[in-house]
Backbone as CSV, one residue per row, in Angstrom:
resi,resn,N_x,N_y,N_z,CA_x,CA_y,CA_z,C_x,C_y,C_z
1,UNK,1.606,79.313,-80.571,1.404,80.052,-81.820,0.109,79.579,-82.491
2,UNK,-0.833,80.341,-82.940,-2.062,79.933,-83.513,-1.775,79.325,-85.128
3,UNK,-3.204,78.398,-85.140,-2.608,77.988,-86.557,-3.774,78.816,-87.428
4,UNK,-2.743,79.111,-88.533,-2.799,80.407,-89.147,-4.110,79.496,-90.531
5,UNK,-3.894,78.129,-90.534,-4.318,77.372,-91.614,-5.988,77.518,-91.037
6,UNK,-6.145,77.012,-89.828,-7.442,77.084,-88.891,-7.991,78.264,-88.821
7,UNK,-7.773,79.013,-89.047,-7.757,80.438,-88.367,-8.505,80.777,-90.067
8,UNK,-7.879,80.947,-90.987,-8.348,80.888,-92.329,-9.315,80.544,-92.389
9,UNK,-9.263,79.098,-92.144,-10.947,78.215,-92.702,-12.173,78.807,-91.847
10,UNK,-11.912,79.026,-90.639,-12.952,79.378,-89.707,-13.609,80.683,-90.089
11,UNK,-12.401,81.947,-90.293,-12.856,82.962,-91.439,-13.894,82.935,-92.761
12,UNK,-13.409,81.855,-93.327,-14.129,81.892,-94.522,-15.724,81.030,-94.281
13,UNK,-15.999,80.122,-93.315,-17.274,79.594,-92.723,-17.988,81.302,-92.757
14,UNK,-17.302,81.699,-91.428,-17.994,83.055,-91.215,-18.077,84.347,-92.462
15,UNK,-17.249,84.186,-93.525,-17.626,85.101,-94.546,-18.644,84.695,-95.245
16,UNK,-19.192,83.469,-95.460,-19.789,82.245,-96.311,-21.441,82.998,-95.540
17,UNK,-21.118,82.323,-94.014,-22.382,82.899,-92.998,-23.036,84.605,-92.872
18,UNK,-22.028,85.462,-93.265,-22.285,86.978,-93.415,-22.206,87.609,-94.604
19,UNK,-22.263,86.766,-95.630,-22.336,87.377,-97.396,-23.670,87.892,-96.969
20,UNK,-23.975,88.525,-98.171,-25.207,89.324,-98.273,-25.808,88.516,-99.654
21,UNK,-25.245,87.754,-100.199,-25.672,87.240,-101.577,-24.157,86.344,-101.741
22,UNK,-24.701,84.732,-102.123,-23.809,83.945,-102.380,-24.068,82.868,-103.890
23,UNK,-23.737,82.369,-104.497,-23.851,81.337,-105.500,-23.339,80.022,-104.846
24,UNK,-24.351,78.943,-105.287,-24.110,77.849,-104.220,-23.561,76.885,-105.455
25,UNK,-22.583,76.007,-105.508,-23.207,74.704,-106.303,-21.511,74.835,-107.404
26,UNK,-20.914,74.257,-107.778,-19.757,74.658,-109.275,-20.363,75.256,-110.163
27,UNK,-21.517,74.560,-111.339,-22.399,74.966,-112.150,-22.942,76.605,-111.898
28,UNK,-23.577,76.716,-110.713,-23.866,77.885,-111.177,-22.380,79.232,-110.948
29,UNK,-21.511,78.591,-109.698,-20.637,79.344,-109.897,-20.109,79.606,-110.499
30,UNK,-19.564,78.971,-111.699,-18.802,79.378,-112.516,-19.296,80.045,-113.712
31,UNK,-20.825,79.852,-113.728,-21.213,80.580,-114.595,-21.329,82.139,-114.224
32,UNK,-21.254,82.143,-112.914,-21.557,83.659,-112.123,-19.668,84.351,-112.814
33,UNK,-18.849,83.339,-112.426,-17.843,83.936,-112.532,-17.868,84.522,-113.861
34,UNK,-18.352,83.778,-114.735,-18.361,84.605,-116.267,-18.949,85.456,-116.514
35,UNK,-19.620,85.533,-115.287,-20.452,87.071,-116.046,-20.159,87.711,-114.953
36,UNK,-18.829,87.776,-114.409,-17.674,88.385,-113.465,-18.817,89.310,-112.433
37,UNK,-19.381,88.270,-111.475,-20.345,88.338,-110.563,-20.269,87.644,-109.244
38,UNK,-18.880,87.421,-108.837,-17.815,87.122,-107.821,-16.900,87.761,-107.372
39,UNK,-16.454,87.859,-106.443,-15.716,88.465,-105.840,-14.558,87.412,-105.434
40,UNK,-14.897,86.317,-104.648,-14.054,85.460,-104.276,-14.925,83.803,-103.704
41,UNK,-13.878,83.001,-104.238,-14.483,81.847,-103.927,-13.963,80.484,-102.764
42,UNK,-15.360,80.073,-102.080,-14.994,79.061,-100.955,-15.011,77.655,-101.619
43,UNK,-14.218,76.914,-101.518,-14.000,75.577,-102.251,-13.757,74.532,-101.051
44,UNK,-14.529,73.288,-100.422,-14.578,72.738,-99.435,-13.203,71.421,-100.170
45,UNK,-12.506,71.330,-99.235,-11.458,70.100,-99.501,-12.033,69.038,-99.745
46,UNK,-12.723,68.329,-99.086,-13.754,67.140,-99.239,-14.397,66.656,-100.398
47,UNK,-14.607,67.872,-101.265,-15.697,67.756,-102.418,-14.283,66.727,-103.664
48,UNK,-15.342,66.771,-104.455,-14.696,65.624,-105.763,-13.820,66.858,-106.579
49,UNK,-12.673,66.471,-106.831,-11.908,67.510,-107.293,-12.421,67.619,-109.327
50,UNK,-13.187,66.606,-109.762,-13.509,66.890,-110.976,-14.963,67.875,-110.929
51,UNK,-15.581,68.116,-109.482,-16.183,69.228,-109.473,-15.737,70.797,-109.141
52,UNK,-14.596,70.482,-108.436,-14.033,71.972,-108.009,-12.856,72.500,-109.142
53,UNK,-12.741,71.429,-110.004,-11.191,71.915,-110.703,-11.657,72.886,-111.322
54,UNK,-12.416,72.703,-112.590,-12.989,73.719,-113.544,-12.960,75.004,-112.943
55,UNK,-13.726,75.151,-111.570,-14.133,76.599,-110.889,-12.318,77.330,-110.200
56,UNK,-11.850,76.410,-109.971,-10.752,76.761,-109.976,-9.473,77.235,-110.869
57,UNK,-9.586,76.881,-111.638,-8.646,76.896,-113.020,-9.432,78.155,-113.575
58,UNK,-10.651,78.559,-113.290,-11.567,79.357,-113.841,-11.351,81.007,-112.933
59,UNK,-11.250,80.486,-111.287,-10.763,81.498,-110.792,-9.534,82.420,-111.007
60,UNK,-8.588,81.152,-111.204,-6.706,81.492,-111.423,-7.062,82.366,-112.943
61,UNK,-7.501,81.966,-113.946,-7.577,82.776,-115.019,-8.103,83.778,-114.608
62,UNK,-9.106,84.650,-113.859,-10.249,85.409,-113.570,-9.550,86.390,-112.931
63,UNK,-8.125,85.739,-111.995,-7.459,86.203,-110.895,-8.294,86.863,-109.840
64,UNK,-9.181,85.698,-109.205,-10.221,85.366,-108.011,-9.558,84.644,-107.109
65,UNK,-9.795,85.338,-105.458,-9.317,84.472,-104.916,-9.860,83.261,-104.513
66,UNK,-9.224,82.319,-103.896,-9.667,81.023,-103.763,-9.473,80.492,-102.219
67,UNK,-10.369,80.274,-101.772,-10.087,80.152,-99.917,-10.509,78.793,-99.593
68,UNK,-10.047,77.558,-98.820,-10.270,76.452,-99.058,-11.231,75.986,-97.723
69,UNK,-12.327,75.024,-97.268,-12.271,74.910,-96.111,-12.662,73.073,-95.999
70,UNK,-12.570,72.552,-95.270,-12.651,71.231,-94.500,-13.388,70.106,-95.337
71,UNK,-14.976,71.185,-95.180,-16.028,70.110,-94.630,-17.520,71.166,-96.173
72,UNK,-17.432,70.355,-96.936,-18.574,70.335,-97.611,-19.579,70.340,-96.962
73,UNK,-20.432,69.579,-95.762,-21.285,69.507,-94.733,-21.340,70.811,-94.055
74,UNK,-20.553,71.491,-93.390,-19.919,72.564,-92.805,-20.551,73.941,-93.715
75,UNK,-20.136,73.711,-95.108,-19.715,74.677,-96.234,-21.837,74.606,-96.077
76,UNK,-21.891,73.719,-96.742,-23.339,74.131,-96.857,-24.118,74.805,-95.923
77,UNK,-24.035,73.958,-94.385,-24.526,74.616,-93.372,-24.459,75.783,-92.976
78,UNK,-23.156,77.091,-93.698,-22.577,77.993,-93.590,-24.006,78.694,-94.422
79,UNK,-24.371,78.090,-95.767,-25.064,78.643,-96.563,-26.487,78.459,-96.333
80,UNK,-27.098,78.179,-95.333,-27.976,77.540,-95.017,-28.799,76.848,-95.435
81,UNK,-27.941,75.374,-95.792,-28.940,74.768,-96.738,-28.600,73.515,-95.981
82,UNK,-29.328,72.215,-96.091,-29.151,70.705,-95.337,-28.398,70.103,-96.114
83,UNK,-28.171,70.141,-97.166,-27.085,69.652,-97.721,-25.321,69.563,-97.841
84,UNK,-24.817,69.722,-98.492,-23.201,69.732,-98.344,-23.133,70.274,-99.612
85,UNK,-22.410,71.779,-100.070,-21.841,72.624,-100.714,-20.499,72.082,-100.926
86,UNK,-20.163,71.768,-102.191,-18.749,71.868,-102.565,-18.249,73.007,-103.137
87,UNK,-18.749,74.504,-104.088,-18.235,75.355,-104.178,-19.230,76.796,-103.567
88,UNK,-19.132,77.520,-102.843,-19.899,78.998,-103.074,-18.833,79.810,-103.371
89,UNK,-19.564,80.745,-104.361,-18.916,81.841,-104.809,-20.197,83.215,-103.697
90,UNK,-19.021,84.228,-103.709,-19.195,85.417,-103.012,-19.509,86.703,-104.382
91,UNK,-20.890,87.055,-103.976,-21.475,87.860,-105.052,-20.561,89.292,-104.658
92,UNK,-20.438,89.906,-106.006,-19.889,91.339,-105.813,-20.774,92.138,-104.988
């Protein structure tokens, strides 16, 4: 039986990799979210949870979804940047 948890995260790398327009970073995401300029957001497990909470608690109010994946390292590389991404948001 496939795991359905894997299967998710690997999805959302590849939605991250085929956006057409993304917001990289908590800060600016959540400011995108306020000016309701998201669609849905990737939140890497790894990252410091006093950077992802806000964007999260921010989504649940927004009623945005929230898709989780691994590897901050990963997350960035998705976005093509050398660094490590702890939140992208997905532009409308």
């Amino acid at each position: 039986m496939p795991n359905t948890a894997l299967e998710d995260m690997k999805m959302s790398y590849e939605k991250v990799e085929q956006a057409k327009a993304t917001v990289i970073g908590a800060k600016q995401t959540s400011r995108a979210i306020e000016l309701g300029q998201i669609s849905e957001v990737i939140v890497a497990k790894d990252a410091d949870a006093r950077l992802t909470g806000k964007v999260i608690s921010l989504c649940q109010d927004k009623g945005l979804p929230v898709h989780y994946v691994d590897s901050m390292h990963r997350l960035g590389k998705a976005c093509g940047i050398d660094v490590g991404a702890a939140v992208v948001g997905l532009k409308v």
